[in-house]
Amino acid sequence: MSQQPVKRQPNLFVEIIRGLIDNKLTLGLLFSILFSALAIVQVTHLSRAQLIAQDKLLQERDELDLNWRYLLVEEEFYSQHARIEQIATEQLNMKRPTSEDEEVVIVP
């Protein structure tokens, strides 16, 4: 007299699947919700990756702009007349001509 126990509670997962198969509209809406949720996740990921790339490019632009400004300052420094005269006297042993060293040439 061994009888199997009678199941009084239906399997919930099986009942949900049967209900979805019976109601095609609900199944279609469920898949469209899942698809749109995955699409939102993907778009959010791609937009964040683009923002990170943009931030890196902006940082690189700022560094290049700073280097360009340093180069302008350096160019200004090297183009100063006092600096040129100092290099000419110290490294090249040049001097300003005196009035005795000057010669006047008359061109007819």
mmCIF file with all atom_site columns, C-alpha atoms in Angstrom:
data_model
loop_
_atom_site.group_PDB
_atom_site.id
_atom_site.type_symbol
_atom_site.label_atom_id
_atom_site.label_alt_id
_atom_site.label_comp_id
_atom_site.label_asym_id
_atom_site.label_entity_id
_atom_site.label_seq_id
_atom_site.pdbx_PDB_ins_code
_atom_site.Cartn_x
_atom_site.Cartn_y
_atom_site.Cartn_z
_atom_site.occupancy
_atom_site.B_iso_or_equiv
_atom_site.pdbx_formal_charge
_atom_site.auth_seq_id
_atom_site.auth_comp_id
_atom_site.auth_asym_id
_atom_site.auth_atom_id
_atom_site.pdbx_PDB_model_num
ATOM 1   C CA . MET A 1 1   ? 0.000  0.000   0.000   1.00 0.00 ? 1   MET A CA 1
ATOM 2   C CA . SER A 1 2   ? 2.615  2.439   -0.809  1.00 0.00 ? 2   SER A CA 1
ATOM 3   C CA . GLN A 1 3   ? 1.045  5.328   -2.505  1.00 0.00 ? 3   GLN A CA 1
ATOM 4   C CA . GLN A 1 4   ? 2.895  8.252   -3.852  1.00 0.00 ? 4   GLN A CA 1
ATOM 5   C CA . PRO A 1 5   ? 2.128  11.504  -2.130  1.00 0.00 ? 5   PRO A CA 1
ATOM 6   C CA . VAL A 1 6   ? -0.280 13.640  -4.066  1.00 0.00 ? 6   VAL A CA 1
ATOM 7   C CA . LYS A 1 7   ? 1.212  16.913  -5.242  1.00 0.00 ? 7   LYS A CA 1
ATOM 8   C CA . ARG A 1 8   ? -1.071 19.646  -4.140  1.00 0.00 ? 8   ARG A CA 1
ATOM 9   C CA . GLN A 1 9   ? 1.163  22.531  -5.251  1.00 0.00 ? 9   GLN A CA 1
ATOM 10  C CA . PRO A 1 10  ? 1.902  22.940  -8.922  1.00 0.00 ? 10  PRO A CA 1
ATOM 11  C CA . ASN A 1 11  ? 5.443  23.582  -10.086 1.00 0.00 ? 11  ASN A CA 1
ATOM 12  C CA . LEU A 1 12  ? 5.566  27.363  -10.358 1.00 0.00 ? 12  LEU A CA 1
ATOM 13  C CA . PHE A 1 13  ? 8.215  27.539  -13.080 1.00 0.00 ? 13  PHE A CA 1
ATOM 14  C CA . VAL A 1 14  ? 6.331  25.109  -15.310 1.00 0.00 ? 14  VAL A CA 1
ATOM 15  C CA . GLU A 1 15  ? 3.103  27.028  -14.825 1.00 0.00 ? 15  GLU A CA 1
ATOM 16  C CA . ILE A 1 16  ? 4.789  30.318  -15.753 1.00 0.00 ? 16  ILE A CA 1
ATOM 17  C CA . ILE A 1 17  ? 6.247  28.794  -18.923 1.00 0.00 ? 17  ILE A CA 1
ATOM 18  C CA . ARG A 1 18  ? 2.841  27.303  -19.867 1.00 0.00 ? 18  ARG A CA 1
ATOM 19  C CA . GLY A 1 19  ? 1.191  30.671  -19.286 1.00 0.00 ? 19  GLY A CA 1
ATOM 20  C CA . LEU A 1 20  ? 3.750  32.442  -21.461 1.00 0.00 ? 20  LEU A CA 1
ATOM 21  C CA . ILE A 1 21  ? 3.368  29.928  -24.269 1.00 0.00 ? 21  ILE A CA 1
ATOM 22  C CA . ASP A 1 22  ? -0.395 30.259  -24.130 1.00 0.00 ? 22  ASP A CA 1
ATOM 23  C CA . ASN A 1 23  ? -0.249 34.056  -24.185 1.00 0.00 ? 23  ASN A CA 1
ATOM 24  C CA . LYS A 1 24  ? 1.987  35.043  -27.128 1.00 0.00 ? 24  LYS A CA 1
ATOM 25  C CA . LEU A 1 25  ? 1.614  38.779  -26.548 1.00 0.00 ? 25  LEU A CA 1
ATOM 26  C CA . THR A 1 26  ? 3.015  38.527  -23.029 1.00 0.00 ? 26  THR A CA 1
ATOM 27  C CA . LEU A 1 27  ? 5.910  36.432  -24.309 1.00 0.00 ? 27  LEU A CA 1
ATOM 28  C CA . GLY A 1 28  ? 6.651  38.966  -27.045 1.00 0.00 ? 28  GLY A CA 1
ATOM 29  C CA . LEU A 1 29  ? 6.566  41.839  -24.569 1.00 0.00 ? 29  LEU A CA 1
ATOM 30  C CA . LEU A 1 30  ? 8.877  39.960  -22.219 1.00 0.00 ? 30  LEU A CA 1
ATOM 31  C CA . PHE A 1 31  ? 11.432 39.402  -24.966 1.00 0.00 ? 31  PHE A CA 1
ATOM 32  C CA . SER A 1 32  ? 11.208 43.012  -26.111 1.00 0.00 ? 32  SER A CA 1
ATOM 33  C CA . ILE A 1 33  ? 11.775 44.199  -22.523 1.00 0.00 ? 33  ILE A CA 1
ATOM 34  C CA . LEU A 1 34  ? 14.822 41.956  -22.166 1.00 0.00 ? 34  LEU A CA 1
ATOM 35  C CA . PHE A 1 35  ? 16.180 43.048  -25.553 1.00 0.00 ? 35  PHE A CA 1
ATOM 36  C CA . SER A 1 36  ? 15.741 46.751  -24.764 1.00 0.00 ? 36  SER A CA 1
ATOM 37  C CA . ALA A 1 37  ? 17.380 46.292  -21.335 1.00 0.00 ? 37  ALA A CA 1
ATOM 38  C CA . LEU A 1 38  ? 20.410 44.641  -22.932 1.00 0.00 ? 38  LEU A CA 1
ATOM 39  C CA . ALA A 1 39  ? 20.538 47.368  -25.580 1.00 0.00 ? 39  ALA A CA 1
ATOM 40  C CA . ILE A 1 40  ? 20.521 50.055  -22.877 1.00 0.00 ? 40  ILE A CA 1
ATOM 41  C CA . VAL A 1 41  ? 23.389 48.340  -21.072 1.00 0.00 ? 41  VAL A CA 1
ATOM 42  C CA . GLN A 1 42  ? 25.386 48.103  -24.312 1.00 0.00 ? 42  GLN A CA 1
ATOM 43  C CA . VAL A 1 43  ? 24.775 51.744  -25.285 1.00 0.00 ? 43  VAL A CA 1
ATOM 44  C CA . THR A 1 44  ? 25.690 52.922  -21.789 1.00 0.00 ? 44  THR A CA 1
ATOM 45  C CA . HIS A 1 45  ? 28.927 50.933  -21.929 1.00 0.00 ? 45  HIS A CA 1
ATOM 46  C CA . LEU A 1 46  ? 29.843 52.335  -25.353 1.00 0.00 ? 46  LEU A CA 1
ATOM 47  C CA . SER A 1 47  ? 29.066 55.912  -24.341 1.00 0.00 ? 47  SER A CA 1
ATOM 48  C CA . ARG A 1 48  ? 31.216 55.604  -21.216 1.00 0.00 ? 48  ARG A CA 1
ATOM 49  C CA . ALA A 1 49  ? 34.070 54.214  -23.316 1.00 0.00 ? 49  ALA A CA 1
ATOM 50  C CA . GLN A 1 50  ? 33.727 57.197  -25.666 1.00 0.00 ? 50  GLN A CA 1
ATOM 51  C CA . LEU A 1 51  ? 33.753 59.620  -22.728 1.00 0.00 ? 51  LEU A CA 1
ATOM 52  C CA . ILE A 1 52  ? 36.921 58.018  -21.372 1.00 0.00 ? 52  ILE A CA 1
ATOM 53  C CA . ALA A 1 53  ? 38.572 58.320  -24.793 1.00 0.00 ? 53  ALA A CA 1
ATOM 54  C CA . GLN A 1 54  ? 37.457 61.949  -25.025 1.00 0.00 ? 54  GLN A CA 1
ATOM 55  C CA . ASP A 1 55  ? 38.908 62.708  -21.587 1.00 0.00 ? 55  ASP A CA 1
ATOM 56  C CA . LYS A 1 56  ? 42.245 61.167  -22.597 1.00 0.00 ? 56  LYS A CA 1
ATOM 57  C CA . LEU A 1 57  ? 42.316 63.240  -25.784 1.00 0.00 ? 57  LEU A CA 1
ATOM 58  C CA . LEU A 1 58  ? 41.467 66.412  -23.877 1.00 0.00 ? 58  LEU A CA 1
ATOM 59  C CA . GLN A 1 59  ? 44.246 65.689  -21.393 1.00 0.00 ? 59  GLN A CA 1
ATOM 60  C CA . GLU A 1 60  ? 46.698 65.095  -24.245 1.00 0.00 ? 60  GLU A CA 1
ATOM 61  C CA . ARG A 1 61  ? 45.576 68.369  -25.866 1.00 0.00 ? 61  ARG A CA 1
ATOM 62  C CA . ASP A 1 62  ? 46.187 70.232  -22.602 1.00 0.00 ? 62  ASP A CA 1
ATOM 63  C CA . GLU A 1 63  ? 49.674 68.710  -22.284 1.00 0.00 ? 63  GLU A CA 1
ATOM 64  C CA . LEU A 1 64  ? 50.521 69.646  -25.870 1.00 0.00 ? 64  LEU A CA 1
ATOM 65  C CA . ASP A 1 65  ? 49.224 73.167  -25.302 1.00 0.00 ? 65  ASP A CA 1
ATOM 66  C CA . LEU A 1 66  ? 51.385 73.486  -22.195 1.00 0.00 ? 66  LEU A CA 1
ATOM 67  C CA . ASN A 1 67  ? 54.458 72.243  -24.087 1.00 0.00 ? 67  ASN A CA 1
ATOM 68  C CA . TRP A 1 68  ? 53.715 74.712  -26.877 1.00 0.00 ? 68  TRP A CA 1
ATOM 69  C CA . ARG A 1 69  ? 53.586 77.570  -24.362 1.00 0.00 ? 69  ARG A CA 1
ATOM 70  C CA . TYR A 1 70  ? 56.909 76.458  -22.860 1.00 0.00 ? 70  TYR A CA 1
ATOM 71  C CA . LEU A 1 71  ? 58.418 76.416  -26.336 1.00 0.00 ? 71  LEU A CA 1
ATOM 72  C CA . LEU A 1 72  ? 57.160 79.948  -26.988 1.00 0.00 ? 72  LEU A CA 1
ATOM 73  C CA . VAL A 1 73  ? 58.735 81.140  -23.751 1.00 0.00 ? 73  VAL A CA 1
ATOM 74  C CA . GLU A 1 74  ? 61.977 79.368  -24.641 1.00 0.00 ? 74  GLU A CA 1
ATOM 75  C CA . GLU A 1 75  ? 61.969 80.914  -28.113 1.00 0.00 ? 75  GLU A CA 1
ATOM 76  C CA . GLU A 1 76  ? 61.419 84.339  -26.572 1.00 0.00 ? 76  GLU A CA 1
ATOM 77  C CA . PHE A 1 77  ? 64.294 83.727  -24.169 1.00 0.00 ? 77  PHE A CA 1
ATOM 78  C CA . TYR A 1 78  ? 66.716 82.704  -26.904 1.00 0.00 ? 78  TYR A CA 1
ATOM 79  C CA . SER A 1 79  ? 65.735 85.558  -29.193 1.00 0.00 ? 79  SER A CA 1
ATOM 80  C CA . GLN A 1 80  ? 66.548 88.294  -26.676 1.00 0.00 ? 80  GLN A CA 1
ATOM 81  C CA . HIS A 1 81  ? 69.370 90.584  -27.784 1.00 0.00 ? 81  HIS A CA 1
ATOM 82  C CA . ALA A 1 82  ? 71.145 90.506  -24.432 1.00 0.00 ? 82  ALA A CA 1
ATOM 83  C CA . ARG A 1 83  ? 71.306 86.711  -24.589 1.00 0.00 ? 83  ARG A CA 1
ATOM 84  C CA . ILE A 1 84  ? 72.652 86.799  -28.143 1.00 0.00 ? 84  ILE A CA 1
ATOM 85  C CA . GLU A 1 85  ? 75.274 89.379  -27.171 1.00 0.00 ? 85  GLU A CA 1
ATOM 86  C CA . GLN A 1 86  ? 76.320 87.311  -24.133 1.00 0.00 ? 86  GLN A CA 1
ATOM 87  C CA . ILE A 1 87  ? 76.789 84.186  -26.247 1.00 0.00 ? 87  ILE A CA 1
ATOM 88  C CA . ALA A 1 88  ? 78.697 86.180  -28.882 1.00 0.00 ? 88  ALA A CA 1
ATOM 89  C CA . THR A 1 89  ? 81.144 87.582  -26.340 1.00 0.00 ? 89  THR A CA 1
ATOM 90  C CA . GLU A 1 90  ? 81.610 84.478  -24.168 1.00 0.00 ? 90  GLU A CA 1
ATOM 91  C CA . GLN A 1 91  ? 81.566 81.608  -26.645 1.00 0.00 ? 91  GLN A CA 1
ATOM 92  C CA . LEU A 1 92  ? 82.600 83.237  -29.925 1.00 0.00 ? 92  LEU A CA 1
ATOM 93  C CA . ASN A 1 93  ? 84.990 85.872  -28.479 1.00 0.00 ? 93  ASN A CA 1
ATOM 94  C CA . MET A 1 94  ? 83.295 88.622  -30.450 1.00 0.00 ? 94  MET A CA 1
ATOM 95  C CA . LYS A 1 95  ? 83.349 92.278  -29.444 1.00 0.00 ? 95  LYS A CA 1
ATOM 96  C CA . ARG A 1 96  ? 81.743 95.505  -30.547 1.00 0.00 ? 96  ARG A CA 1
ATOM 97  C CA . PRO A 1 97  ? 83.856 97.433  -33.030 1.00 0.00 ? 97  PRO A CA 1
ATOM 98  C CA . THR A 1 98  ? 85.372 100.697 -31.840 1.00 0.00 ? 98  THR A CA 1
ATOM 99  C CA . SER A 1 99  ? 85.469 103.853 -33.891 1.00 0.00 ? 99  SER A CA 1
ATOM 100 C CA . GLU A 1 100 ? 89.081 103.082 -34.841 1.00 0.00 ? 100 GLU A CA 1
ATOM 101 C CA . ASP A 1 101 ? 87.991 99.733  -36.319 1.00 0.00 ? 101 ASP A CA 1
ATOM 102 C CA . GLU A 1 102 ? 85.298 101.345 -38.450 1.00 0.00 ? 102 GLU A CA 1
ATOM 103 C CA . GLU A 1 103 ? 85.922 102.251 -42.064 1.00 0.00 ? 103 GLU A CA 1
ATOM 104 C CA . VAL A 1 104 ? 83.714 104.457 -44.157 1.00 0.00 ? 104 VAL A CA 1
ATOM 105 C CA . VAL A 1 105 ? 83.190 103.295 -47.712 1.00 0.00 ? 105 VAL A CA 1
ATOM 106 C CA . ILE A 1 106 ? 81.774 105.730 -50.204 1.00 0.00 ? 106 ILE A CA 1
ATOM 107 C CA . VAL A 1 107 ? 79.902 104.174 -53.071 1.00 0.00 ? 107 VAL A CA 1
ATOM 108 C CA . PRO A 1 108 ? 79.661 106.370 -56.184 1.00 0.00 ? 108 PRO A CA 1
#
